[in-house]
XYZ file of C-alpha atoms in Angstrom:
163
model
C 14.087 -14.717 3.088
C 11.986 -12.305 1.004
C 9.095 -14.715 0.478
C 5.714 -15.291 2.092
C 4.215 -18.748 2.204
C 0.448 -18.935 1.694
C -0.329 -19.033 5.433
C 1.918 -16.046 6.206
C 0.330 -14.146 3.329
C -3.187 -15.072 4.505
C -2.449 -13.994 8.081
C -0.996 -10.673 6.887
C -3.937 -9.974 4.570
C -6.403 -10.771 7.339
C -4.519 -8.355 9.644
C -4.835 -5.602 7.020
C -8.511 -6.264 6.275
C -9.796 -2.844 7.468
C -13.172 -4.259 8.341
C -13.551 -6.414 5.211
C -14.606 -9.936 6.255
C -12.102 -12.427 4.838
C -11.667 -16.047 5.848
C -8.281 -17.710 6.018
C -9.308 -19.920 3.098
C -10.234 -16.875 0.982
C -6.898 -15.237 1.774
C -5.043 -18.429 0.807
C -7.031 -18.479 -2.451
C -5.823 -14.917 -3.118
C -2.242 -16.044 -2.438
C -2.611 -18.896 -4.937
C -4.041 -16.493 -7.513
C -1.054 -14.129 -7.314
C 1.598 -16.878 -7.054
C 2.444 -16.688 -10.749
C 5.268 -19.226 -10.658
C 3.103 -21.616 -8.605
C 5.871 -22.427 -6.130
C 3.760 -22.025 -2.977
C 5.408 -18.714 -2.013
C 4.751 -15.052 -2.828
C 7.810 -12.998 -3.727
C 7.953 -9.204 -3.772
C 7.541 -9.036 -7.544
C 4.370 -11.139 -7.440
C 3.038 -9.103 -4.527
C 3.840 -5.793 -6.200
C 2.360 -6.875 -9.522
C -0.861 -7.983 -7.860
C -1.370 -4.870 -5.779
C -0.089 -2.116 -8.017
C -1.556 -2.842 -11.443
C -5.272 -2.163 -11.848
C -5.536 -4.471 -14.857
C -4.768 -7.601 -12.830
C -7.627 -9.606 -11.431
C -7.418 -9.533 -7.626
C -10.303 -10.604 -5.448
C -12.719 -7.852 -4.512
C -11.915 -8.122 -0.808
C -8.169 -7.617 -1.281
C -8.826 -4.833 -3.771
C -10.999 -3.093 -1.165
C -8.194 -3.373 1.409
C -5.641 -1.824 -0.933
C -8.068 0.925 -1.913
C -8.831 1.596 1.763
C -5.140 2.152 2.442
C -4.823 4.362 -0.632
C -7.889 6.429 0.266
C -6.588 6.923 3.782
C -3.221 8.138 2.488
C -4.905 10.350 -0.119
C -7.239 11.854 2.481
C -4.289 12.742 4.701
C -1.984 13.837 1.873
C -1.446 17.342 3.276
C -0.354 15.974 6.651
C 1.831 13.396 4.913
C 3.412 16.149 2.776
C 4.233 18.148 5.935
C 5.702 15.093 7.650
C 7.759 14.353 4.534
C 8.966 17.976 4.367
C 10.042 17.771 8.017
C 12.558 15.058 7.077
C 13.581 16.669 3.766
C 16.333 18.798 5.317
C 17.968 19.706 2.012
C 14.673 20.466 0.190
C 15.392 18.012 -2.629
C 11.982 16.336 -2.507
C 13.599 13.082 -1.389
C 14.156 11.424 1.975
C 15.632 8.143 3.171
C 13.448 5.070 3.461
C 13.881 5.176 7.240
C 12.657 8.769 7.336
C 9.778 7.869 5.015
C 8.720 5.184 7.498
C 8.986 7.761 10.298
C 6.867 10.263 8.332
C 4.297 7.577 7.584
C 4.314 6.565 11.251
C 3.660 10.155 12.320
C 0.709 10.431 9.948
C -0.468 6.971 10.972
C -0.931 8.110 14.563
C -3.487 10.666 13.304
C -5.573 8.268 11.223
C -8.996 7.225 12.516
C -8.079 3.641 11.531
C -4.279 3.461 11.806
C -2.397 1.301 9.337
C -0.994 -1.955 10.653
C 2.718 -2.695 10.633
C 2.079 -5.082 7.725
C 0.333 -2.324 5.755
C 3.182 0.122 6.363
C 5.656 -2.553 5.279
C 3.581 -3.215 2.148
C 3.690 0.495 1.291
C 7.447 0.777 1.775
C 8.063 -2.467 -0.134
C 6.104 -1.088 -3.078
C 7.959 2.233 -3.275
C 9.924 3.310 -6.308
C 13.354 4.302 -5.082
C 15.767 6.875 -6.480
C 19.195 5.580 -7.591
C 20.621 6.598 -4.182
C 17.934 4.567 -2.380
C 15.888 7.579 -1.298
C 12.144 8.121 -1.750
C 10.819 10.966 -3.907
C 7.559 12.364 -2.517
C 6.079 13.245 -5.923
C 6.809 9.710 -7.181
C 5.100 8.356 -4.077
C 2.059 10.565 -4.657
C 1.812 9.512 -8.289
C 1.705 5.879 -7.152
C -1.456 6.477 -5.119
C -4.350 5.289 -7.246
C -7.694 6.271 -5.710
C -10.850 4.647 -7.027
C -14.240 5.657 -5.782
C -16.782 3.244 -4.391
C -20.344 3.646 -5.704
C -21.269 5.579 -2.524
C -18.339 7.969 -2.989
C -19.126 8.529 -6.663
C -22.467 10.027 -5.714
C -20.839 12.358 -3.160
C -19.634 15.748 -4.446
C -16.885 15.781 -1.799
C -15.334 12.525 -3.058
C -11.719 12.535 -4.137
C -11.061 12.466 -7.845
C -9.432 9.293 -9.108
C -5.890 9.556 -10.364
C -5.215 8.862 -14.057
Protein backbone atom coordinates (compact mmCIF):
# COMPACT_ATOMS: atom_id res chain seq x y z
CA UNK A 1 0.00 0.00 0.00
CA UNK A 2 3.04 2.30 -0.19
CA UNK A 3 3.51 2.58 3.57
CA UNK A 4 5.71 0.90 6.16
CA UNK A 5 4.49 0.45 9.70
CA UNK A 6 7.10 0.93 12.43
CA UNK A 7 7.85 -2.81 12.75
CA UNK A 8 8.26 -3.28 8.98
CA UNK A 9 10.52 -0.23 8.88
CA UNK A 10 12.56 -1.51 11.85
CA UNK A 11 12.97 -4.96 10.30
CA UNK A 12 14.07 -3.44 6.97
CA UNK A 13 16.55 -1.07 8.62
CA UNK A 14 18.01 -3.92 10.67
CA UNK A 15 18.40 -5.97 7.45
CA UNK A 16 20.32 -3.09 5.85
CA UNK A 17 22.53 -2.42 8.88
CA UNK A 18 25.86 -3.28 7.15
CA UNK A 19 27.44 -4.30 10.41
CA UNK A 20 26.07 -1.40 12.48
CA UNK A 21 24.54 -2.79 15.69
CA UNK A 22 20.93 -1.61 15.93
CA UNK A 23 18.23 -2.97 18.21
CA UNK A 24 14.63 -3.29 17.12
CA UNK A 25 13.71 -0.60 19.65
CA UNK A 26 16.31 1.80 18.21
CA UNK A 27 15.01 1.18 14.69
CA UNK A 28 11.43 1.84 15.84
CA UNK A 29 12.65 5.07 17.47
CA UNK A 30 14.12 6.09 14.09
CA UNK A 31 10.77 5.31 12.44
CA UNK A 32 8.96 7.52 14.96
CA UNK A 33 11.47 10.31 14.36
CA UNK A 34 10.87 10.36 10.60
CA UNK A 35 7.09 9.84 10.79
CA UNK A 36 6.36 13.54 10.36
CA UNK A 37 2.57 13.21 10.30
CA UNK A 38 2.69 10.92 13.36
CA UNK A 39 0.26 8.39 11.89
CA UNK A 40 2.29 5.28 12.80
CA UNK A 41 3.37 4.65 9.18
CA UNK A 42 6.27 5.82 7.01
CA UNK A 43 5.34 6.93 3.50
CA UNK A 44 7.79 7.35 0.63
CA UNK A 45 7.97 11.11 1.07
CA UNK A 46 8.89 10.79 4.74
CA UNK A 47 11.43 8.09 3.94
CA UNK A 48 12.96 10.08 1.10
CA UNK A 49 13.11 13.28 3.14
CA UNK A 50 14.84 11.50 6.01
CA UNK A 51 17.45 9.73 3.92
CA UNK A 52 18.22 12.23 1.20
CA UNK A 53 18.59 15.57 2.98
CA UNK A 54 21.76 16.02 5.03
CA UNK A 55 20.20 18.79 7.12
CA UNK A 56 17.66 16.47 8.74
CA UNK A 57 18.50 14.87 12.04
CA UNK A 58 18.64 11.09 11.57
CA UNK A 59 20.18 8.81 14.14
CA UNK A 60 23.87 8.14 13.69
CA UNK A 61 23.33 4.43 13.07
CA UNK A 62 20.88 4.96 10.20
CA UNK A 63 23.09 7.71 8.79
CA UNK A 64 26.02 5.28 8.79
CA UNK A 65 23.94 2.70 6.91
CA UNK A 66 22.95 5.19 4.22
CA UNK A 67 26.53 6.43 3.92
CA UNK A 68 27.78 2.83 3.68
CA UNK A 69 25.48 2.23 0.72
CA UNK A 70 26.54 5.50 -0.89
CA UNK A 71 30.25 4.80 -0.39
CA UNK A 72 29.85 1.36 -1.89
CA UNK A 73 28.10 2.77 -4.97
CA UNK A 74 30.67 5.58 -5.25
CA UNK A 75 33.57 3.13 -4.97
CA UNK A 76 32.14 1.02 -7.78
CA UNK A 77 31.00 3.95 -9.93
CA UNK A 78 33.05 2.90 -12.97
CA UNK A 79 31.54 -0.59 -12.95
CA UNK A 80 28.09 0.89 -12.42
CA UNK A 81 28.64 3.30 -15.34
CA UNK A 82 29.59 0.35 -17.60
CA UNK A 83 26.56 -1.65 -16.48
CA UNK A 84 24.35 1.39 -17.10
CA UNK A 85 25.89 1.91 -20.56
CA UNK A 86 25.19 -1.74 -21.41
CA UNK A 87 21.45 -1.06 -21.06
CA UNK A 88 21.57 2.40 -22.68
CA UNK A 89 21.08 1.07 -26.22
CA UNK A 90 20.28 4.46 -27.75
CA UNK A 91 23.10 6.33 -25.94
CA UNK A 92 20.74 8.90 -24.42
CA UNK A 93 22.13 8.60 -20.89
CA UNK A 94 18.81 7.18 -19.69
CA UNK A 95 17.50 3.67 -19.10
CA UNK A 96 14.28 2.16 -17.79
CA UNK A 97 13.83 1.57 -14.08
CA UNK A 98 13.83 -2.18 -14.73
CA UNK A 99 17.16 -1.93 -16.54
CA UNK A 100 18.52 0.28 -13.76
CA UNK A 101 17.65 -2.46 -11.26
CA UNK A 102 19.37 -4.99 -13.54
CA UNK A 103 22.49 -2.80 -13.79
CA UNK A 104 22.52 -2.33 -10.03
CA UNK A 105 22.06 -6.07 -9.57
CA UNK A 106 25.03 -6.79 -11.84
CA UNK A 107 27.23 -4.41 -9.86
CA UNK A 108 25.83 -5.77 -6.61
CA UNK A 109 27.17 -9.24 -7.40
CA UNK A 110 30.69 -7.74 -7.44
CA UNK A 111 30.48 -5.91 -4.12
CA UNK A 112 32.38 -7.32 -1.13
CA UNK A 113 29.22 -6.68 0.94
CA UNK A 114 26.32 -6.96 -1.52
CA UNK A 115 23.33 -4.71 -1.03
CA UNK A 116 20.18 -6.33 0.31
CA UNK A 117 16.95 -6.37 -1.66
CA UNK A 118 15.63 -3.71 0.73
CA UNK A 119 18.64 -1.49 0.04
CA UNK A 120 18.24 -1.84 -3.72
CA UNK A 121 14.54 -1.02 -3.36
CA UNK A 122 15.43 2.03 -1.24
CA UNK A 123 17.79 3.24 -3.96
CA UNK A 124 15.25 2.80 -6.75
CA UNK A 125 12.49 4.39 -4.65
CA UNK A 126 14.67 7.44 -4.11
CA UNK A 127 15.53 7.97 -7.78
CA UNK A 128 14.62 11.10 -9.68
CA UNK A 129 12.84 9.99 -12.82
CA UNK A 130 12.71 11.64 -16.23
CA UNK A 131 9.24 12.63 -17.52
CA UNK A 132 9.10 9.35 -19.49
CA UNK A 133 9.82 7.34 -16.31
CA UNK A 134 13.43 6.56 -17.21
CA UNK A 135 16.52 7.05 -15.04
CA UNK A 136 19.27 9.47 -16.07
CA UNK A 137 22.70 8.21 -14.99
CA UNK A 138 24.17 11.68 -14.38
CA UNK A 139 21.17 12.59 -12.19
CA UNK A 140 21.71 9.36 -10.27
CA UNK A 141 25.40 10.14 -9.79
CA UNK A 142 24.64 13.65 -8.58
CA UNK A 143 22.34 12.16 -5.93
CA UNK A 144 25.20 10.19 -4.38
CA UNK A 145 26.39 12.18 -1.39
CA UNK A 146 29.62 10.73 0.04
CA UNK A 147 30.76 11.87 3.46
CA UNK A 148 34.01 10.72 4.93
CA UNK A 149 34.35 9.09 8.31
CA UNK A 150 37.15 10.43 10.53
CA UNK A 151 39.34 7.45 9.50
CA UNK A 152 38.77 8.15 5.80
CA UNK A 153 39.49 11.86 6.20
CA UNK A 154 43.02 11.05 7.29
CA UNK A 155 43.55 8.74 4.30
CA UNK A 156 44.87 10.36 1.09
CA UNK A 157 43.04 7.74 -0.99
CA UNK A 158 39.62 8.68 0.44
CA UNK A 159 36.90 9.77 -1.94
CA UNK A 160 36.13 13.45 -2.06
CA UNK A 161 32.72 14.40 -0.74
CA UNK A 162 30.21 15.69 -3.24
CA UNK A 163 29.01 19.30 -2.91
